[in-house]
PDB file of C-alpha atoms in Angstrom:
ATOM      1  CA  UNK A  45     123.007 112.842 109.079  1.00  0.00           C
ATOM      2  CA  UNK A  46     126.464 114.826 109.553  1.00  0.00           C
ATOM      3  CA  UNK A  47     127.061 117.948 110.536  1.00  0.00           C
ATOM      4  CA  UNK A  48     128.027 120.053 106.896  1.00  0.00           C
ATOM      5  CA  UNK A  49     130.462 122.081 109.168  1.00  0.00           C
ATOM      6  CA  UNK A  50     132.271 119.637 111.481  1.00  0.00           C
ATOM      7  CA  UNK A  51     131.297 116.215 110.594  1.00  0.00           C
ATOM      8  CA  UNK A  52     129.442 115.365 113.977  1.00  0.00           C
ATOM      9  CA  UNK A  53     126.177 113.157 113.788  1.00  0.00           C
ATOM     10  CA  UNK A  54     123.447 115.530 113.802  1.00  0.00           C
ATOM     11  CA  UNK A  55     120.326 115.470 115.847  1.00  0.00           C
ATOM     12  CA  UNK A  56     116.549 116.332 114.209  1.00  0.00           C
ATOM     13  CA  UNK A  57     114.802 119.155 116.448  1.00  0.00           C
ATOM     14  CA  UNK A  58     111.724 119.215 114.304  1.00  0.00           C
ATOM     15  CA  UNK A  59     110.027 117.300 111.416  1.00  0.00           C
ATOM     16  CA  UNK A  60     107.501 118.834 109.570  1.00  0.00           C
ATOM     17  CA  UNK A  61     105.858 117.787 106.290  1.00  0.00           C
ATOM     18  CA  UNK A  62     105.854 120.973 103.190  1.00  0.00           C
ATOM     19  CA  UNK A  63     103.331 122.022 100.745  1.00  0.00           C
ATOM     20  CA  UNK A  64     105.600 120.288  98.442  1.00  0.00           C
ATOM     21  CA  UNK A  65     105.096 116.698  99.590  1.00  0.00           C
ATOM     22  CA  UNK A  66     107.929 116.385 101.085  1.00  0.00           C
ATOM     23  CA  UNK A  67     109.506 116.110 104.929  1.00  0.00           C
ATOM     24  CA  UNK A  68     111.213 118.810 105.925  1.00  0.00           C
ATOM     25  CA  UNK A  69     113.518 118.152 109.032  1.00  0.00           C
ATOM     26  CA  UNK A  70     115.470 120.943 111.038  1.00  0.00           C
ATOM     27  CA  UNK A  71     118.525 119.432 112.486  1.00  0.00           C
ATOM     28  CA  UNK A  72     121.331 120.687 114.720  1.00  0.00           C
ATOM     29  CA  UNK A  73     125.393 119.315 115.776  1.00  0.00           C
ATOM     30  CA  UNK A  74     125.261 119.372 119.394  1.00  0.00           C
ATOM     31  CA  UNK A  75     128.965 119.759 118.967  1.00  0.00           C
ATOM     32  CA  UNK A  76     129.159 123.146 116.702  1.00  0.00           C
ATOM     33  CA  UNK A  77     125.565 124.656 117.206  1.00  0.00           C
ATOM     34  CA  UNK A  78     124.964 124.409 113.684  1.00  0.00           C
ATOM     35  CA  UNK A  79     121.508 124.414 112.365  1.00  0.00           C
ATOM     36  CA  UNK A  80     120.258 123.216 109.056  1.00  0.00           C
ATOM     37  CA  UNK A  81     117.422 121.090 107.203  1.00  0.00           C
ATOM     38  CA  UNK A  82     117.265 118.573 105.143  1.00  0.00           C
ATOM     39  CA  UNK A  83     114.764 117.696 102.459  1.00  0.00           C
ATOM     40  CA  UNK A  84     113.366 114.077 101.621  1.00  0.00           C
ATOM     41  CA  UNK A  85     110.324 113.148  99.388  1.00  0.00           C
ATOM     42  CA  UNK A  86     107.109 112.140 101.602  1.00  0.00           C
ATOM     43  CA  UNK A  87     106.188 108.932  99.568  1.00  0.00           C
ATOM     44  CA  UNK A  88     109.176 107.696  99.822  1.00  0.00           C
ATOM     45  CA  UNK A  89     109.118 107.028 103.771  1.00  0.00           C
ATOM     46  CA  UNK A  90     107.743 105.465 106.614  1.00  0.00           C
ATOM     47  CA  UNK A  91     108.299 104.127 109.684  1.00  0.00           C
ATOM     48  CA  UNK A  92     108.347 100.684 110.253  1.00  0.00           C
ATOM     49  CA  UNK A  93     107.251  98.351 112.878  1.00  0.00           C
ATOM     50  CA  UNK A  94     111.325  97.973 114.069  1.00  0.00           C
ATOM     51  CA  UNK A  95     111.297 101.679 114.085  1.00  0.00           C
ATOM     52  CA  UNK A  96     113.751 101.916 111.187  1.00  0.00           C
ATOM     53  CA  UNK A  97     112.613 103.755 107.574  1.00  0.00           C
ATOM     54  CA  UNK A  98     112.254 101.790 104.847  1.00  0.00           C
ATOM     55  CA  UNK A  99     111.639 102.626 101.019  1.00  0.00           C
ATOM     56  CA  UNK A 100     108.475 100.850  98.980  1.00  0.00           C
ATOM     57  CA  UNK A 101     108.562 100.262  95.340  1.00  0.00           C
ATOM     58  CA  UNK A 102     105.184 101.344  93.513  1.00  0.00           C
ATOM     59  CA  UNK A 103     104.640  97.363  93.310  1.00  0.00           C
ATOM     60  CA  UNK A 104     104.236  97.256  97.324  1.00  0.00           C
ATOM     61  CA  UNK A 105     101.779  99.958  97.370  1.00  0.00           C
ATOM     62  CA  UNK A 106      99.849  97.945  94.768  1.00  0.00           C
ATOM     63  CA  UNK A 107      99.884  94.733  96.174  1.00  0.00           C
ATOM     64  CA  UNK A 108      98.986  96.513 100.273  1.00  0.00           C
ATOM     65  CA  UNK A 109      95.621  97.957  97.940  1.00  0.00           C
ATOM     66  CA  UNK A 110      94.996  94.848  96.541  1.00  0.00           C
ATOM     67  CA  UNK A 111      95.472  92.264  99.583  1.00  0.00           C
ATOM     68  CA  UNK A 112      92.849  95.189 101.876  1.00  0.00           C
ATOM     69  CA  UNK A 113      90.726  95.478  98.943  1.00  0.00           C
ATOM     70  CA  UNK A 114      90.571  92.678  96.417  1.00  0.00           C
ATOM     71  CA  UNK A 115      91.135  90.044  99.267  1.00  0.00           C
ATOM     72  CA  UNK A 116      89.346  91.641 102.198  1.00  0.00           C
ATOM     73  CA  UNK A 117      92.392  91.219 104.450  1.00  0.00           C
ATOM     74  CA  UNK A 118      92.387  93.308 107.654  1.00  0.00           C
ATOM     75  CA  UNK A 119      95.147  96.349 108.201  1.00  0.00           C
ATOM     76  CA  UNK A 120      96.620  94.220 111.063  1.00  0.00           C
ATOM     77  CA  UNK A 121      96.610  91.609 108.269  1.00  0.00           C
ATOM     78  CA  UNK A 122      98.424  93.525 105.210  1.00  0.00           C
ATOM     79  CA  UNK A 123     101.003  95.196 108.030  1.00  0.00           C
ATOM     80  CA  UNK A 124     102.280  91.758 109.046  1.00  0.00           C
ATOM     81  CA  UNK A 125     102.582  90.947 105.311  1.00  0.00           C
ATOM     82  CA  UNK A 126     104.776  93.822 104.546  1.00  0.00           C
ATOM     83  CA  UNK A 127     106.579  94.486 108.506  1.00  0.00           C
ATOM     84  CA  UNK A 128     104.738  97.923 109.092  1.00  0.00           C
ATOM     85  CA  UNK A 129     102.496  99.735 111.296  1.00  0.00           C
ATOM     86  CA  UNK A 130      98.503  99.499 111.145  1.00  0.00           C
ATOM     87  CA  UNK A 131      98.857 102.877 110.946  1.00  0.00           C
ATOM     88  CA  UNK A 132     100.969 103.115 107.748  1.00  0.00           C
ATOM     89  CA  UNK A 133      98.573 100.630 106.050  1.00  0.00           C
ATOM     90  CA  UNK A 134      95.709 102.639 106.662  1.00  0.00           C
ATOM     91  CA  UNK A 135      97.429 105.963 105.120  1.00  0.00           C
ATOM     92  CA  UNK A 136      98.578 103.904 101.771  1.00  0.00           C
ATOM     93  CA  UNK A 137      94.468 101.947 101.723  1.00  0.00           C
ATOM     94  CA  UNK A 138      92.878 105.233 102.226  1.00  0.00           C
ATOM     95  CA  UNK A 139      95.732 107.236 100.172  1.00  0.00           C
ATOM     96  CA  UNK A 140      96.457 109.771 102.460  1.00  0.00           C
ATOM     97  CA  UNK A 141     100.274 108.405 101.047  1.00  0.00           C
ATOM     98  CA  UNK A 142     101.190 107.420  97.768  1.00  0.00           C
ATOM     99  CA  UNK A 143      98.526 109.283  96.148  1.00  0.00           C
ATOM    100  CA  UNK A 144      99.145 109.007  92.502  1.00  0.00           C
ATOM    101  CA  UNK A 145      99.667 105.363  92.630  1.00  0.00           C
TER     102      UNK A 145
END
């Protein structure tokens, strides 16, 4: 994300997630010293396997749920299915992500 003052790629110095549901991430332009956050819903992210965040439709959470539960397919499984993490599997299976889905 750029800098709102000068236009300089921004760095994150701390990620946090609110009561809100969402990330809240505190960045600042090594080039001005500016500081501000930014504001992005939690469902809406997670990291990949390639390190790179992607965005799932409510149709991919359904289908993770269904391949762990209705199939019996491992985590390890369902996350080379999709491209994820083990870890992000587990979250959505055990919806500690996507909770009203």
């Amino acid at each position: 994300m750029d800098c709102p003052k000068c236009q300089t790629k921004s760095r994150v110095t701390k990620t946090c997630r609110d009561f809100s549901d969402h990330v809240r991430r505190y960045r600042k332009c090594p080039s001005c010293g500016h500081t501000f956050a930014t504001k992005q819903p939690l469902e809406q992210i997670f990291e990949s396997a390639h390190r790179h965040y992607q965005v799932y439709q409510r149709a991919d959470i359904l289908t993770m749920r269904q391949l762990f539960f209705d199939e019996g397919r491992s985590s390890k499984e369902v996350a080379e299915v999709f491209g994820c993490t083990v870890s992000w599997v587990n979250k959505v299976v055990n919806y500690k992500v996507w909770t009203k889905v």
